[in-house]
mmCIF file of C-alpha atoms in Angstrom:
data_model
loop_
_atom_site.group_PDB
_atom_site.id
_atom_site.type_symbol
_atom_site.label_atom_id
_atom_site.label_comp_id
_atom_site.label_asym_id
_atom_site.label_seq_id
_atom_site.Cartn_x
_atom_site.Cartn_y
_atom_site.Cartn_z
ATOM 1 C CA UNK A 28 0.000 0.000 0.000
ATOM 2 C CA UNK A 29 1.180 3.571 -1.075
ATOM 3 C CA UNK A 30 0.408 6.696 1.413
ATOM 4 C CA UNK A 31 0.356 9.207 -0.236
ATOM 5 C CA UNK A 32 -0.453 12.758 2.754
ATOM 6 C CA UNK A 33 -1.071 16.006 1.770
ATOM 7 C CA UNK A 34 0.259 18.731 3.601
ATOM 8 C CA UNK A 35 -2.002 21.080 3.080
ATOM 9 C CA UNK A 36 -5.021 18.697 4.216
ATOM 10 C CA UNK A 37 -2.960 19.389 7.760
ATOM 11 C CA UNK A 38 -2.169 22.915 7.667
ATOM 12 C CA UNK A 39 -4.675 24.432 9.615
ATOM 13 C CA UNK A 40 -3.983 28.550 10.124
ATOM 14 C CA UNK A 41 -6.554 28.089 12.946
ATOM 15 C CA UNK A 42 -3.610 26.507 14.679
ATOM 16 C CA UNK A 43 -1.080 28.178 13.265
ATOM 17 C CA UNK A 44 1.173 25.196 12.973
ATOM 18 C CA UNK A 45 1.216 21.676 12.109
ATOM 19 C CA UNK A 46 -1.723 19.579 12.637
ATOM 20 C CA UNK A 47 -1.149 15.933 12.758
ATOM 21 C CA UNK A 48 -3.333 13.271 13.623
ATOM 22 C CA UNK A 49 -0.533 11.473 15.160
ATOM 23 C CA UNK A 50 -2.461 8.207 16.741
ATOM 24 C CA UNK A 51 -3.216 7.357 13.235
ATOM 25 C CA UNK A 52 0.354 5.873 13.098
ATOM 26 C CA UNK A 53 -0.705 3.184 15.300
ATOM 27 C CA UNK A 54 -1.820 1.114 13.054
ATOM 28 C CA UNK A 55 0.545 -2.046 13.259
ATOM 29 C CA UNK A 56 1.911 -2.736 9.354
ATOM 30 C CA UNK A 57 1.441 0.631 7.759
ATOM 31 C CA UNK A 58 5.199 1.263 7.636
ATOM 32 C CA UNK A 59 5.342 3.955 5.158
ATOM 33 C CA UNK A 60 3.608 6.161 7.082
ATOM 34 C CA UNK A 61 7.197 6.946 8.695
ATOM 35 C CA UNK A 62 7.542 8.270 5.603
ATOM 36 C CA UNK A 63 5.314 11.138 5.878
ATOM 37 C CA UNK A 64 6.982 11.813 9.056
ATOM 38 C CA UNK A 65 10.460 11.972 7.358
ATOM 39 C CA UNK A 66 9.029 14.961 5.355
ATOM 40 C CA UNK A 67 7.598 16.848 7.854
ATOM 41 C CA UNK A 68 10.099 16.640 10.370
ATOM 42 C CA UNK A 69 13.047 17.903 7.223
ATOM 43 C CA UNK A 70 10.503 20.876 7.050
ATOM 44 C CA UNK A 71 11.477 21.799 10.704
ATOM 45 C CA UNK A 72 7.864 22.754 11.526
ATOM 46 C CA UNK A 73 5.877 21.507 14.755
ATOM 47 C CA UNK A 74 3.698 18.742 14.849
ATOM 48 C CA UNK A 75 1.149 18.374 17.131
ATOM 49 C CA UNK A 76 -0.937 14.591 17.748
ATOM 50 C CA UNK A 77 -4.056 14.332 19.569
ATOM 51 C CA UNK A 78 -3.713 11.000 21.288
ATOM 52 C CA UNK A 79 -7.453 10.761 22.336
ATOM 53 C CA UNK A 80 -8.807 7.922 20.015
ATOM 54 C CA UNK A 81 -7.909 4.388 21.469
ATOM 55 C CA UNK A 82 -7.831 1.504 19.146
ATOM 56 C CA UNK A 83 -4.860 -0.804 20.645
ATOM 57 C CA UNK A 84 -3.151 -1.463 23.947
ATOM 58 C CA UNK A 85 0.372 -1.401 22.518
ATOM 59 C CA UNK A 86 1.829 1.735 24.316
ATOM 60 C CA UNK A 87 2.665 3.532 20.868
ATOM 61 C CA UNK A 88 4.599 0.401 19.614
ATOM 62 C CA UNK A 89 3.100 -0.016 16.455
ATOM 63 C CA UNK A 90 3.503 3.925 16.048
ATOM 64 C CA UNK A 91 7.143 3.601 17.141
ATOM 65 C CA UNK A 92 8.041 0.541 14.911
ATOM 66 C CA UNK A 93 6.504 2.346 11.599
ATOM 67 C CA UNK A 94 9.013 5.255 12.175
ATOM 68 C CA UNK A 95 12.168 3.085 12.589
ATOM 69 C CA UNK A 96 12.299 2.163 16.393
ATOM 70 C CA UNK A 97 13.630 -2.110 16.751
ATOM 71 C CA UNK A 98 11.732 -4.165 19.186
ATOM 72 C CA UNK A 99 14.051 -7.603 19.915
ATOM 73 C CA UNK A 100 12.582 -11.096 22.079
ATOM 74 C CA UNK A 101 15.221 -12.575 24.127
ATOM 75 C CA UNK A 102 16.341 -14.657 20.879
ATOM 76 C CA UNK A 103 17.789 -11.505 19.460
ATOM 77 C CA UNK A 104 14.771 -11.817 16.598
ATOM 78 C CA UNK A 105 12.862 -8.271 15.826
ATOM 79 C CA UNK A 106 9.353 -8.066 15.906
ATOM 80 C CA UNK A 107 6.560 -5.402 15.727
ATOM 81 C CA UNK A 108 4.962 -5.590 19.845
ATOM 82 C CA UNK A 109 1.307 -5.746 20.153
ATOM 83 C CA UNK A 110 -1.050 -5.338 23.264
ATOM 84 C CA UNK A 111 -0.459 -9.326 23.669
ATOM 85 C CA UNK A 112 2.862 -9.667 23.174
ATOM 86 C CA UNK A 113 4.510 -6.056 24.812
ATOM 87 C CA UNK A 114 5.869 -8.841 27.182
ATOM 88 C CA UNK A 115 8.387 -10.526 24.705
ATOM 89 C CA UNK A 116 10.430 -7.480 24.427
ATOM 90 C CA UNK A 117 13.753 -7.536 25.757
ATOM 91 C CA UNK A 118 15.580 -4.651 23.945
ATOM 92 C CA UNK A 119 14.606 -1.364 22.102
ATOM 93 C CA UNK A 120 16.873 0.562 19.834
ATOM 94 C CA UNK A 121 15.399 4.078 19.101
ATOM 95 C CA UNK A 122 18.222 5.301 17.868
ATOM 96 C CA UNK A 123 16.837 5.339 13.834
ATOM 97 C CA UNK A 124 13.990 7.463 14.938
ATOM 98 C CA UNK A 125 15.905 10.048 16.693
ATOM 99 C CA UNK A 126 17.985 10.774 12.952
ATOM 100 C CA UNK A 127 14.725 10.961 11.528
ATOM 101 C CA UNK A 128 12.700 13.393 13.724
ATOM 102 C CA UNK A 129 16.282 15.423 14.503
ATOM 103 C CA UNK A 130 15.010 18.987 14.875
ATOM 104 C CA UNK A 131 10.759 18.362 15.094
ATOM 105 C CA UNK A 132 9.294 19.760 17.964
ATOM 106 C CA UNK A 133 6.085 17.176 18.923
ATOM 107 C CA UNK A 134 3.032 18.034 21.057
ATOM 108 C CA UNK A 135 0.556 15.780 22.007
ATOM 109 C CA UNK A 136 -2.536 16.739 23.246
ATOM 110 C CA UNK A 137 -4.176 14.139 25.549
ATOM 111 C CA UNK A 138 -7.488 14.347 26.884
ATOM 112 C CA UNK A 139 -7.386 12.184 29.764
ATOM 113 C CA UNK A 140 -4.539 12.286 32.643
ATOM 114 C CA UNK A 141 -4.689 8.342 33.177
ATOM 115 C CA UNK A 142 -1.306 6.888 33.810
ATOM 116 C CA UNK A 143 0.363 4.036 31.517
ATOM 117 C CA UNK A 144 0.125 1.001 34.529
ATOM 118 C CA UNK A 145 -1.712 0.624 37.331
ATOM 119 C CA UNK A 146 -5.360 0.989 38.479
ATOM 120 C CA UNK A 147 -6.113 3.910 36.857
ATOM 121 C CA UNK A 148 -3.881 2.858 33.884
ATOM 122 C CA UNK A 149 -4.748 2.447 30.265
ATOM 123 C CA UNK A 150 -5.822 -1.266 30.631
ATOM 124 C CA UNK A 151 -7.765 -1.282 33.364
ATOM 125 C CA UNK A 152 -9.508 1.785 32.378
ATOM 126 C CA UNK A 153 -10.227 1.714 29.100
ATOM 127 C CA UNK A 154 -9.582 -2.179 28.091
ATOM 128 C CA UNK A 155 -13.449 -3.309 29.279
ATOM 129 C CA UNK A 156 -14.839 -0.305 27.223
ATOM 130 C CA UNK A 157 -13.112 -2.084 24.029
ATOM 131 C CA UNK A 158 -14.084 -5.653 25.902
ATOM 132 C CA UNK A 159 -11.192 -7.212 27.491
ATOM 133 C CA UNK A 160 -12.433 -8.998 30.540
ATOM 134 C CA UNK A 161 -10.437 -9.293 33.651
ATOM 135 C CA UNK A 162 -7.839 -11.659 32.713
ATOM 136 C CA UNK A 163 -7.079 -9.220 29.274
ATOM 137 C CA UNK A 164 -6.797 -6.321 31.425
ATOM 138 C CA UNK A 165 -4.356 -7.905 33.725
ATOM 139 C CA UNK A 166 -2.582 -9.044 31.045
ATOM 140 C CA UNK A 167 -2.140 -5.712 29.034
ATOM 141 C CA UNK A 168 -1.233 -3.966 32.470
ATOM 142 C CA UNK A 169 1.596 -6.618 32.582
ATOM 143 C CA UNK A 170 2.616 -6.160 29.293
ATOM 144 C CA UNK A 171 2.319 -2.384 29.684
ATOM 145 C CA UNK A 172 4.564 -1.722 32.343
ATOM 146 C CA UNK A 173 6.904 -4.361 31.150
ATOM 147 C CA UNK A 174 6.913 -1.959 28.406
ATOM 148 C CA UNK A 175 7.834 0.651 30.564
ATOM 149 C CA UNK A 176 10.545 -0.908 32.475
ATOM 150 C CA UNK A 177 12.195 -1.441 29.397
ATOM 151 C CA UNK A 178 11.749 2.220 28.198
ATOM 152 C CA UNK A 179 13.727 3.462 31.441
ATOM 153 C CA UNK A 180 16.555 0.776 30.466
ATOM 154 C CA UNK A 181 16.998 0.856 27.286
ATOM 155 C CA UNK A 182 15.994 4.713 25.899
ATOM 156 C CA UNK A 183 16.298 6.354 29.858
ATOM 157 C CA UNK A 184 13.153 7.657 29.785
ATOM 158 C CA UNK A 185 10.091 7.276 32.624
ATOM 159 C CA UNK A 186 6.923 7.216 31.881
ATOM 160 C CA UNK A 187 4.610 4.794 33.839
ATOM 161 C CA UNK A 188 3.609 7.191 35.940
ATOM 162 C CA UNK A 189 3.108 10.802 33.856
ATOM 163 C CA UNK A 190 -0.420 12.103 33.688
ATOM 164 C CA UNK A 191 -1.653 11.135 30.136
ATOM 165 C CA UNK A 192 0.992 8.618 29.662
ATOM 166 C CA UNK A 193 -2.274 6.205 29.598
ATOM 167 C CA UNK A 194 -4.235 8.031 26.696
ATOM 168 C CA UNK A 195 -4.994 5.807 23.793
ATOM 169 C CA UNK A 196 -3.696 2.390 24.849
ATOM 170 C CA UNK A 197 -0.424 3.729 26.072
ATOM 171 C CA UNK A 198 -0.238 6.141 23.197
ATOM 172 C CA UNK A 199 0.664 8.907 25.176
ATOM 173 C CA UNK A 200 3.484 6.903 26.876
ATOM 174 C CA UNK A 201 4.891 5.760 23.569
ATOM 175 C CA UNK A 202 4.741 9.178 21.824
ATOM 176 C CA UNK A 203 7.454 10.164 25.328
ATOM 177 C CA UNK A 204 9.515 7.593 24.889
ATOM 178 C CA UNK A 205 10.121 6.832 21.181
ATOM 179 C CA UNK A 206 9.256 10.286 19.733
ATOM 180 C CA UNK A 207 10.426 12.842 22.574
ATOM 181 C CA UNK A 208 6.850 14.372 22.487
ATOM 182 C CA UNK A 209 5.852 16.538 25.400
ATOM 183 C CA UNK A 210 2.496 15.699 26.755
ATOM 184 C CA UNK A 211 0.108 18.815 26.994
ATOM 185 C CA UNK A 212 -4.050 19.011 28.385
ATOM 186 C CA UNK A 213 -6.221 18.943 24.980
ATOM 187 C CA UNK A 214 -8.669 20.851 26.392
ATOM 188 C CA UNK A 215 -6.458 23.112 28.159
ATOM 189 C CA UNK A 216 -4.667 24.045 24.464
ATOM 190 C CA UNK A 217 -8.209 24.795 22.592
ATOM 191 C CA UNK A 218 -9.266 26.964 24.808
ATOM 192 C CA UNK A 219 -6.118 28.583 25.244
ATOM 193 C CA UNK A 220 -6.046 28.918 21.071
ATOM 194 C CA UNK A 221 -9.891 30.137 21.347
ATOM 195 C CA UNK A 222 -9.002 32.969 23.953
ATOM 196 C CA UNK A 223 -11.317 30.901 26.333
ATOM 197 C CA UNK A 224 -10.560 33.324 29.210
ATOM 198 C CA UNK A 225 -11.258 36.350 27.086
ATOM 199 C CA UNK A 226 -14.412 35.034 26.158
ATOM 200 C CA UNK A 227 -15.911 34.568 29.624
ATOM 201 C CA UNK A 228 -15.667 38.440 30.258
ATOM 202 C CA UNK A 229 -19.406 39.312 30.852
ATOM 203 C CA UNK A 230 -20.853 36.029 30.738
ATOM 204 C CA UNK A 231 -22.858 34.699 33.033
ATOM 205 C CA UNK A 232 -23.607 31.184 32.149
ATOM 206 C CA UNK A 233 -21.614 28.577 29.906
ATOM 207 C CA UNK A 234 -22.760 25.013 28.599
ATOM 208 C CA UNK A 235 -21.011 22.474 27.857
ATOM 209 C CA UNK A 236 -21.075 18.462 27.944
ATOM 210 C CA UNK A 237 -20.325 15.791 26.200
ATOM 211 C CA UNK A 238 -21.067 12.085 25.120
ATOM 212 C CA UNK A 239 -21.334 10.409 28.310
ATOM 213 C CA UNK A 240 -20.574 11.867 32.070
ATOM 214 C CA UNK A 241 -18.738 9.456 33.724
ATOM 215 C CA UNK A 242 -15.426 9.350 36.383
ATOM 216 C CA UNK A 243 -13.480 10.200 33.296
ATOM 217 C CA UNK A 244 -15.023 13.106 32.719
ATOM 218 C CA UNK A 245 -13.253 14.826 35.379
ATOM 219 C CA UNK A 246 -9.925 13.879 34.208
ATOM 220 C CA UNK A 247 -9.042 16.028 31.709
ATOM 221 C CA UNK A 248 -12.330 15.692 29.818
ATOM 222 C CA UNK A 249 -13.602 19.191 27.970
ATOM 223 C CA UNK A 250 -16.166 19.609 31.100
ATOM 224 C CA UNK A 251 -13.638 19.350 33.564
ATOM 225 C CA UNK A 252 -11.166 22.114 31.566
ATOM 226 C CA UNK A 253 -14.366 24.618 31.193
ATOM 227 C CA UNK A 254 -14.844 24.062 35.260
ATOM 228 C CA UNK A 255 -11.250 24.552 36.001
ATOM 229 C CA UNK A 256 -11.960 28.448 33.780
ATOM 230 C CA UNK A 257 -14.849 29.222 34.920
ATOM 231 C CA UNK A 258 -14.784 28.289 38.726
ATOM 232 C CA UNK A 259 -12.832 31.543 39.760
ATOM 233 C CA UNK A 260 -15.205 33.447 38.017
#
């Protein structure tokens, strides 16, 4: 398969920089899309991910892999990591991905503050929404902070614990470690962009929601930035 990305289908002025849908890169197989990457990044601009649409529990490996970074088993062999097999790694060279995104500044905008392991983690929290029952979950936490262990090892990087590290099956995690992204609030950078504050001078009432109201909603969810603004007022 040939990808073929227009730039200007991602140049939004409304931004003023960038705009990349960078959890699309997930998607185990598609290696060429580190092509498109390879361009933008020799363009020195900014790209900027929103890592809020969770389709894998891989922590960003299948991301990683398509823009050069090695995953080896403990028989030396490469392989592309999945949710189900994050386990089998036993070494990570990033360094072909670092060459390639030399000079890129990456934001990813997260809307939930979940951590990568754990309780609140990215398997336990969102795995049952996608279906995995108990023994799934406790496997994709294993293989998750595995993950992580090896991150700190192998790349010196920690991020089992970061607010948002959890976002998108580990997404948010993977886009730290393999991609040197710097996790920022979603909500927090649209309204900042919108002049949110600015806005609120003289009103007296603002309304807001969205799909479902839940305990997520109140971790970095677009009601729980328009509380945080308008609570002072």
């Amino acid at each position: 398969m040939e990808w073929v990305i227009d730039k200007s289908v991602f140049d939004f002025s409304f931004f003023g920089k960038l705009v990349l849908d960078i959890s699309l890169f997930n998607c185990v197989g598609f290696s060429d899309v580190g092509l498109s990457v390879v361009g933008f990044s020799n363009t020195g601009l900014s790209v900027v991910g929103f890592s809020n649409i969770g389709f894998s529990n891989d922590g960003g490996c299948g991301c990683a892999a398509a823009l050069g970074v090695r995953f080896f088993d403990q028989s030396g062999k490469e392989f592309v990591p999945t949710g189900k097999t994050l386990a089998d790694i036993d070494r990570i060279d990033a360094s072909q991905v670092k060459a390639t995104l030399d000079g890129a500044t990456i934001t990813v905008m997260c809307d939930v503050e979940n951590p990568l392991c754990g309780p609140n983690g990215a398997a336990h929290v969102f795995g049952p929404q996608k279906g995995a029952d108990e023994a799934m979950v406790e496997r994709l936490d294993r293989g998750l902070d595995h993950l992580a262990q090896g991150v700190e090892r192998d790349l010196g990087v920690s991020v089992a614990q970061i607010p948002g590290a959890g976002a998108a099956g580990g997404m948010g995690a993977g886009c730290m470690a393999f991609l040197g992204a710097e996790l920022k609030s979603g909500i927090e950078c649209v309204l900042d962009t919108v002049g949110f504050d600015g806005l609120l001078e003289g009103t007296d009432l603002v309304i807001t929601g969205e799909g479902r109201i839940d305990s997520q909603s109140v971790q970095g969810k677009v009601i729980s930035g328009i509380a945080r603004r308008t609570k002072p007022r």
